[in-house]
mmCIF file of C-alpha atoms in Angstrom:
data_model
loop_
_atom_site.group_PDB
_atom_site.id
_atom_site.type_symbol
_atom_site.label_atom_id
_atom_site.label_comp_id
_atom_site.label_asym_id
_atom_site.label_seq_id
_atom_site.Cartn_x
_atom_site.Cartn_y
_atom_site.Cartn_z
ATOM 1 C CA MET R 580 9.390 19.682 4.670
ATOM 2 C CA ALA R 581 7.162 16.676 5.049
ATOM 3 C CA VAL R 582 7.214 13.058 4.770
ATOM 4 C CA GLY R 583 5.073 12.245 1.333
ATOM 5 C CA VAL R 584 2.017 9.828 1.150
ATOM 6 C CA PHE R 585 0.632 8.879 -2.015
ATOM 7 C CA ASP R 586 -2.246 7.111 -2.878
ATOM 8 C CA SER R 587 -4.698 6.890 -5.901
ATOM 9 C CA GLY R 588 -7.819 7.781 -3.016
ATOM 10 C CA LEU R 589 -8.348 7.209 0.549
ATOM 11 C CA GLY R 590 -6.843 3.404 1.362
ATOM 12 C CA GLY R 591 -3.414 4.849 1.759
ATOM 13 C CA LEU R 592 -4.898 6.897 4.681
ATOM 14 C CA THR R 593 -4.655 3.477 6.483
ATOM 15 C CA VAL R 594 -0.709 3.929 5.684
ATOM 16 C CA TYR R 595 -0.703 7.634 6.714
ATOM 17 C CA ASP R 596 -2.241 6.799 10.406
ATOM 18 C CA ALA R 597 -0.381 3.980 11.415
ATOM 19 C CA CYS R 598 2.841 6.033 10.726
ATOM 20 C CA ALA R 599 1.427 8.907 12.179
ATOM 21 C CA LYS R 600 0.895 7.045 15.278
ATOM 22 C CA ARG R 601 4.141 5.632 15.030
ATOM 23 C CA LEU R 602 5.790 8.816 14.312
ATOM 24 C CA PRO R 603 4.192 11.159 16.224
ATOM 25 C CA ASP R 604 6.660 14.388 15.552
ATOM 26 C CA MET R 605 6.345 13.688 12.191
ATOM 27 C CA ALA R 606 4.965 16.170 9.294
ATOM 28 C CA PHE R 607 3.222 14.152 6.596
ATOM 29 C CA CYS R 608 2.096 15.438 3.638
ATOM 30 C CA TYR R 609 -1.221 12.888 2.563
ATOM 31 C CA TYR R 610 -1.926 13.363 -2.154
ATOM 32 C CA GLY R 611 -4.815 11.613 -2.477
ATOM 33 C CA ASP R 612 -6.097 11.122 -6.385
ATOM 34 C CA ASN R 613 -9.279 10.792 -5.752
ATOM 35 C CA ALA R 614 -10.274 12.043 -9.293
ATOM 36 C CA HIS R 615 -8.562 9.051 -10.820
ATOM 37 C CA ALA R 616 -9.625 6.391 -8.404
ATOM 38 C CA PRO R 617 -9.688 3.306 -8.915
ATOM 39 C CA TYR R 618 -5.932 2.927 -10.206
ATOM 40 C CA GLY R 619 -6.304 -1.008 -10.343
ATOM 41 C CA VAL R 620 -8.305 -1.310 -13.686
ATOM 42 C CA ARG R 621 -5.768 1.423 -15.446
ATOM 43 C CA ASP R 622 -2.908 0.194 -17.632
ATOM 44 C CA ALA R 623 0.223 0.675 -16.657
ATOM 45 C CA ASP R 624 1.588 3.374 -18.419
ATOM 46 C CA ASP R 625 -1.581 5.035 -16.901
ATOM 47 C CA ILE R 626 -0.705 4.461 -13.674
ATOM 48 C CA PHE R 627 2.930 5.356 -14.228
ATOM 49 C CA LYS R 628 2.129 8.957 -15.392
ATOM 50 C CA LEU R 629 -0.518 9.794 -12.755
ATOM 51 C CA THR R 630 1.907 8.386 -10.019
ATOM 52 C CA CYS R 631 4.915 10.490 -11.252
ATOM 53 C CA ALA R 632 2.169 13.511 -11.623
ATOM 54 C CA GLY R 633 1.028 12.550 -7.708
ATOM 55 C CA VAL R 634 5.217 12.664 -6.658
ATOM 56 C CA GLU R 635 5.769 15.541 -8.110
ATOM 57 C CA ARG R 636 3.191 17.531 -6.503
ATOM 58 C CA LEU R 637 4.378 15.669 -3.422
ATOM 59 C CA TRP R 638 8.085 17.006 -3.854
ATOM 60 C CA ASP R 639 6.554 20.570 -4.557
ATOM 61 C CA GLU R 640 5.366 20.191 -1.102
ATOM 62 C CA GLY R 641 9.188 19.974 0.161
ATOM 63 C CA CYS R 642 8.604 15.835 0.513
ATOM 64 C CA ASP R 643 12.030 14.608 -0.283
ATOM 65 C CA LEU R 644 10.921 11.190 0.783
ATOM 66 C CA VAL R 645 7.407 9.993 -0.785
ATOM 67 C CA ILE R 646 5.686 6.674 0.233
ATOM 68 C CA LEU R 647 3.390 5.007 -2.541
ATOM 69 C CA ALA R 648 0.977 3.808 -0.065
ATOM 70 C CA CYS R 649 -1.140 2.332 -3.189
ATOM 71 C CA ASN R 650 0.141 -0.941 -4.029
ATOM 72 C CA THR R 651 -1.281 -0.975 -7.918
ATOM 73 C CA ALA R 652 1.136 2.192 -8.370
ATOM 74 C CA SER R 653 4.472 0.265 -6.102
ATOM 75 C CA ALA R 654 3.559 -2.912 -8.109
ATOM 76 C CA ALA R 655 2.787 -1.261 -12.005
ATOM 77 C CA ALA R 656 4.937 2.278 -11.517
ATOM 78 C CA LEU R 657 7.572 2.111 -8.794
ATOM 79 C CA LYS R 658 10.082 -0.195 -10.794
ATOM 80 C CA ARG R 659 10.069 2.138 -13.471
ATOM 81 C CA MET R 660 10.375 5.386 -11.574
ATOM 82 C CA GLN R 661 13.286 4.249 -9.850
ATOM 83 C CA GLU R 662 15.272 2.882 -12.999
ATOM 84 C CA THR R 663 14.094 6.416 -14.986
ATOM 85 C CA TRP R 664 12.436 8.829 -13.537
ATOM 86 C CA ILE R 665 13.290 9.563 -9.908
ATOM 87 C CA PRO R 666 16.287 12.303 -9.345
ATOM 88 C CA GLU R 667 18.694 11.868 -7.074
ATOM 89 C CA GLY R 668 18.409 13.354 -3.574
ATOM 90 C CA LYS R 669 14.903 12.103 -3.608
ATOM 91 C CA ARG R 670 13.605 8.749 -2.414
ATOM 92 C CA VAL R 671 9.715 6.747 -3.408
ATOM 93 C CA LEU R 672 9.252 3.947 -1.275
ATOM 94 C CA GLY R 673 7.006 1.025 -2.233
ATOM 95 C CA VAL R 674 4.358 -0.809 0.384
ATOM 96 C CA PHE R 675 5.078 -4.544 -0.777
ATOM 97 C CA VAL R 676 8.787 -5.234 0.661
ATOM 98 C CA PRO R 677 7.693 -4.819 4.634
ATOM 99 C CA MET R 678 5.316 -6.982 4.243
ATOM 100 C CA ILE R 679 7.143 -9.399 2.329
ATOM 101 C CA GLU R 680 9.859 -9.148 4.676
ATOM 102 C CA ALA R 681 7.605 -10.166 7.661
ATOM 103 C CA LEU R 682 6.001 -12.790 5.509
ATOM 104 C CA THR R 683 10.102 -14.743 5.108
ATOM 105 C CA GLU R 684 10.749 -13.245 7.934
ATOM 106 C CA ARG R 685 13.801 -11.253 7.013
ATOM 107 C CA LYS R 686 15.013 -8.046 8.199
ATOM 108 C CA TRP R 687 15.698 -5.072 6.154
ATOM 109 C CA GLY R 688 18.454 -5.057 3.933
ATOM 110 C CA ASP R 689 18.838 -8.702 4.420
ATOM 111 C CA ASN R 690 20.427 -9.460 0.878
ATOM 112 C CA SER R 691 21.622 -13.112 1.484
ATOM 113 C CA PRO R 692 19.986 -15.519 -1.133
ATOM 114 C CA PRO R 693 16.572 -16.740 -1.092
ATOM 115 C CA ARG R 694 15.498 -19.614 1.115
ATOM 116 C CA GLU R 695 12.888 -21.905 2.230
ATOM 117 C CA VAL R 696 10.589 -20.098 4.790
ATOM 118 C CA ALA R 697 7.788 -21.775 6.973
ATOM 119 C CA VAL R 698 4.642 -20.999 4.756
ATOM 120 C CA LYS R 699 4.342 -22.976 1.526
ATOM 121 C CA HIS R 700 0.672 -21.195 0.401
ATOM 122 C CA VAL R 701 -0.203 -17.803 0.562
ATOM 123 C CA ALA R 702 -3.273 -16.501 -1.084
ATOM 124 C CA LEU R 703 -2.856 -12.717 -2.281
ATOM 125 C CA PHE R 704 -5.928 -10.454 -2.508
ATOM 126 C CA ALA R 705 -5.011 -7.053 -4.533
ATOM 127 C CA THR R 706 -6.720 -5.151 -7.314
ATOM 128 C CA PRO R 707 -6.978 -6.138 -10.824
ATOM 129 C CA ALA R 708 -3.530 -3.828 -12.064
ATOM 130 C CA THR R 709 -1.814 -5.437 -9.319
ATOM 131 C CA VAL R 710 -2.137 -9.305 -9.867
ATOM 132 C CA ALA R 711 -1.610 -8.256 -13.407
ATOM 133 C CA SER R 712 1.932 -6.914 -12.681
ATOM 134 C CA ARG R 713 3.244 -9.712 -11.000
ATOM 135 C CA ALA R 714 5.240 -7.612 -8.922
ATOM 136 C CA PHE R 715 4.650 -9.515 -5.343
ATOM 137 C CA GLN R 716 5.416 -12.685 -6.911
ATOM 138 C CA ARG R 717 8.918 -11.247 -8.093
ATOM 139 C CA GLU R 718 9.793 -9.399 -4.814
ATOM 140 C CA LEU R 719 9.156 -12.512 -2.434
ATOM 141 C CA ALA R 720 11.391 -14.768 -5.259
ATOM 142 C CA PHE R 721 13.978 -12.613 -4.006
ATOM 143 C CA ARG R 722 13.895 -13.512 -0.814
ATOM 144 C CA ALA R 723 11.951 -16.695 -0.653
ATOM 145 C CA ILE R 724 12.247 -20.173 -2.740
ATOM 146 C CA GLY R 725 9.302 -22.840 -2.608
ATOM 147 C CA VAL R 726 6.136 -20.465 -1.692
ATOM 148 C CA ASP R 727 2.857 -21.009 -3.795
ATOM 149 C CA VAL R 728 1.166 -17.693 -4.573
ATOM 150 C CA GLU R 729 -2.132 -17.510 -5.568
ATOM 151 C CA ALA R 730 -3.753 -14.288 -6.430
ATOM 152 C CA GLN R 731 -7.116 -12.980 -6.496
ATOM 153 C CA PRO R 732 -8.278 -10.023 -8.307
ATOM 154 C CA CYS R 733 -10.839 -8.243 -6.059
ATOM 155 C CA GLY R 734 -12.528 -5.917 -8.617
ATOM 156 C CA GLY R 735 -15.479 -3.760 -7.493
ATOM 157 C CA VAL R 736 -14.336 -3.931 -3.436
ATOM 158 C CA VAL R 737 -11.832 -0.160 -3.957
ATOM 159 C CA ASP R 738 -14.679 1.391 -5.301
ATOM 160 C CA ALA R 739 -17.634 0.011 -2.663
ATOM 161 C CA ILE R 740 -14.793 0.934 0.171
ATOM 162 C CA GLU R 741 -14.609 4.644 -1.889
ATOM 163 C CA THR R 742 -18.541 5.552 -2.008
ATOM 164 C CA GLY R 743 -18.048 3.818 1.742
ATOM 165 C CA ASP R 744 -21.100 1.260 0.650
ATOM 166 C CA GLU R 745 -19.583 -1.328 3.059
ATOM 167 C CA ILE R 746 -22.400 -3.792 2.315
ATOM 168 C CA LEU R 747 -21.581 -4.324 -1.085
ATOM 169 C CA ALA R 748 -18.116 -4.486 0.021
ATOM 170 C CA GLU R 749 -18.375 -7.228 2.135
ATOM 171 C CA ALA R 750 -20.375 -9.186 -0.238
ATOM 172 C CA LEU R 751 -17.334 -8.755 -2.834
ATOM 173 C CA VAL R 752 -14.653 -9.536 -0.244
ATOM 174 C CA LYS R 753 -16.642 -12.956 0.439
ATOM 175 C CA SER R 754 -17.091 -13.576 -3.290
ATOM 176 C CA HIS R 755 -13.533 -13.296 -3.977
ATOM 177 C CA VAL R 756 -12.373 -15.470 -0.845
ATOM 178 C CA GLU R 757 -14.496 -18.040 -2.119
ATOM 179 C CA ALA R 758 -13.397 -17.820 -5.607
ATOM 180 C CA LEU R 759 -9.215 -17.698 -4.349
ATOM 181 C CA LYS R 760 -10.188 -21.222 -1.991
ATOM 182 C CA ARG R 761 -11.476 -23.148 -4.901
ATOM 183 C CA ARG R 762 -8.392 -22.777 -6.358
ATOM 184 C CA MET R 763 -6.372 -22.948 -2.829
ATOM 185 C CA PRO R 764 -8.388 -24.602 -0.516
ATOM 186 C CA LYS R 765 -5.811 -24.490 2.409
ATOM 187 C CA PRO R 766 -4.099 -21.208 2.448
ATOM 188 C CA GLU R 767 -1.791 -20.640 5.120
ATOM 189 C CA ALA R 768 -1.039 -17.069 4.902
ATOM 190 C CA ALA R 769 -3.123 -14.270 3.500
ATOM 191 C CA ILE R 770 -1.915 -10.891 2.163
ATOM 192 C CA LEU R 771 -4.306 -7.863 1.915
ATOM 193 C CA GLY R 772 -2.623 -6.360 -1.512
ATOM 194 C CA CYS R 773 -4.406 -2.922 -1.015
ATOM 195 C CA THR R 774 -3.942 -0.221 1.184
ATOM 196 C CA HIS R 775 -7.969 0.079 1.333
ATOM 197 C CA TYR R 776 -8.316 -3.783 2.418
ATOM 198 C CA PRO R 777 -7.426 -3.198 6.151
ATOM 199 C CA LEU R 778 -10.524 -1.880 6.189
ATOM 200 C CA MET R 779 -12.317 -5.166 5.656
ATOM 201 C CA GLN R 780 -9.988 -7.184 7.560
ATOM 202 C CA LYS R 781 -12.445 -8.868 9.689
ATOM 203 C CA THR R 782 -14.393 -9.650 6.659
ATOM 204 C CA PHE R 783 -11.423 -11.390 5.143
ATOM 205 C CA GLN R 784 -10.096 -13.313 8.216
ATOM 206 C CA GLU R 785 -14.071 -14.558 8.846
ATOM 207 C CA ALA R 786 -14.170 -15.488 5.258
ATOM 208 C CA LEU R 787 -10.860 -17.366 4.970
ATOM 209 C CA GLY R 788 -11.236 -18.871 8.598
ATOM 210 C CA PRO R 789 -8.995 -18.479 12.192
ATOM 211 C CA SER R 790 -6.140 -20.886 10.521
ATOM 212 C CA VAL R 791 -5.192 -18.384 8.046
ATOM 213 C CA ASP R 792 -2.589 -15.520 9.367
ATOM 214 C CA VAL R 793 -3.907 -12.648 7.732
ATOM 215 C CA TYR R 794 -0.798 -9.903 6.856
ATOM 216 C CA SER R 795 -2.192 -5.938 6.655
ATOM 217 C CA GLN R 796 0.060 -3.251 5.740
ATOM 218 C CA ALA R 797 -0.371 -0.445 7.312
ATOM 219 C CA ASN R 798 1.823 -1.053 10.931
ATOM 220 C CA LEU R 799 4.375 -3.167 9.072
ATOM 221 C CA VAL R 800 5.109 -0.102 6.620
ATOM 222 C CA ALA R 801 5.317 2.113 9.450
ATOM 223 C CA GLU R 802 7.993 0.132 11.095
ATOM 224 C CA SER R 803 9.655 0.225 8.073
ATOM 225 C CA LEU R 804 9.497 3.901 7.708
ATOM 226 C CA ALA R 805 10.742 4.649 11.198
ATOM 227 C CA ASP R 806 13.520 2.269 10.906
ATOM 228 C CA TYR R 807 14.379 4.044 7.610
ATOM 229 C CA LEU R 808 14.480 7.496 9.087
ATOM 230 C CA GLU R 809 16.653 6.060 12.000
ATOM 231 C CA ARG R 810 19.319 4.794 9.024
ATOM 232 C CA ARG R 811 18.475 7.986 6.795
ATOM 233 C CA PRO R 812 17.509 11.112 9.210
ATOM 234 C CA GLU R 813 18.347 13.739 6.633
ATOM 235 C CA PHE R 814 14.844 12.883 5.306
ATOM 236 C CA ARG R 815 12.694 13.313 8.836
ATOM 237 C CA GLY R 816 12.677 17.472 7.623
ATOM 238 C CA ALA R 817 11.499 20.190 10.363
ATOM 239 C CA GLY R 818 8.045 20.146 9.734
ATOM 240 C CA THR R 819 5.418 19.563 12.347
ATOM 241 C CA GLU R 820 1.873 20.206 10.829
ATOM 242 C CA SER R 821 0.199 17.230 8.470
ATOM 243 C CA LYS R 822 -1.631 18.302 5.190
ATOM 244 C CA PHE R 823 -4.343 16.522 3.064
ATOM 245 C CA LEU R 824 -4.196 17.116 -0.780
ATOM 246 C CA THR R 825 -7.065 15.542 -2.668
ATOM 247 C CA THR R 826 -7.413 15.908 -6.914
ATOM 248 C CA GLY R 827 -11.151 15.254 -5.958
ATOM 249 C CA ASP R 828 -13.692 17.320 -4.369
ATOM 250 C CA PRO R 829 -11.843 18.486 -0.900
ATOM 251 C CA ALA R 830 -15.238 18.493 0.917
ATOM 252 C CA SER R 831 -16.256 15.245 -0.603
ATOM 253 C CA VAL R 832 -13.182 13.992 0.248
ATOM 254 C CA SER R 833 -12.942 15.408 3.666
ATOM 255 C CA SER R 834 -16.353 13.800 4.634
ATOM 256 C CA HIS R 835 -15.092 9.685 3.072
ATOM 257 C CA ALA R 836 -11.730 10.519 5.098
ATOM 258 C CA THR R 837 -13.449 11.488 8.761
ATOM 259 C CA GLN R 838 -15.761 8.311 8.198
ATOM 260 C CA PHE R 839 -12.853 6.384 6.878
ATOM 261 C CA LEU R 840 -10.693 7.095 10.304
ATOM 262 C CA ARG R 841 -13.402 7.994 12.705
ATOM 263 C CA TYR R 842 -11.709 11.244 13.218
ATOM 264 C CA ALA R 843 -11.605 15.042 11.475
ATOM 265 C CA ILE R 844 -9.311 15.054 8.234
ATOM 266 C CA ARG R 845 -9.397 18.219 6.142
ATOM 267 C CA PHE R 846 -8.391 17.816 2.867
ATOM 268 C CA GLU R 847 -7.470 20.960 0.190
ATOM 269 C CA ALA R 848 -7.271 20.934 -3.515
ATOM 270 C CA ALA R 849 -3.906 19.400 -4.651
#
């Protein structure tokens, strides 16, 4: 038994890496749906079906707890999964809430009414599907009032990262930041609402300027997972070996993943 980490491709490896470092004795099973990436340009029904298929595959590996390390899946599928699909004894967690808790300085499980927070102008950079879902704004509204969110759909960035084209990815990030700043000239904080984007965090920060706090998800999700397992130890499992599955070509995905994380990762066919 391991903790499952689901992503549409390679971006969730940023979350896996942070979780593995935070919980070194924990076994993880990573599932990358590389054959169908990117999810950010798909419709909600398609994302739901693909996400359910991936989560079921992780359940087959004994992962009763699965983290959707994909903002698009968290935004477009998680609520529907929790309301209509996930059986008793299984848990599927998203990546938005830890980010919003950090932004609003609220602890996990703080169910008090939404209140005023220090940050008033927030830039959200995410895939087109995540932006269209408005899931970030919905979750934020449960916890904070008076926050203006300007969302920028970052078409093309995930594709460029997945294919290893760093020059194109940098150019696209700068272009998307410029587009957002035309609508919100002075954001106080920026949310990198895709688990691929931490790989471009330096470019986002440089384009936004030093006065903008840039929130990236990986370490926040790792802390949230550690806290969750402290309260729900039955989901820890007894495994020690991590495993990596892909719907794409294992050799190609392994090569990109190794380049991505700068240490060797070997994927198997899902």
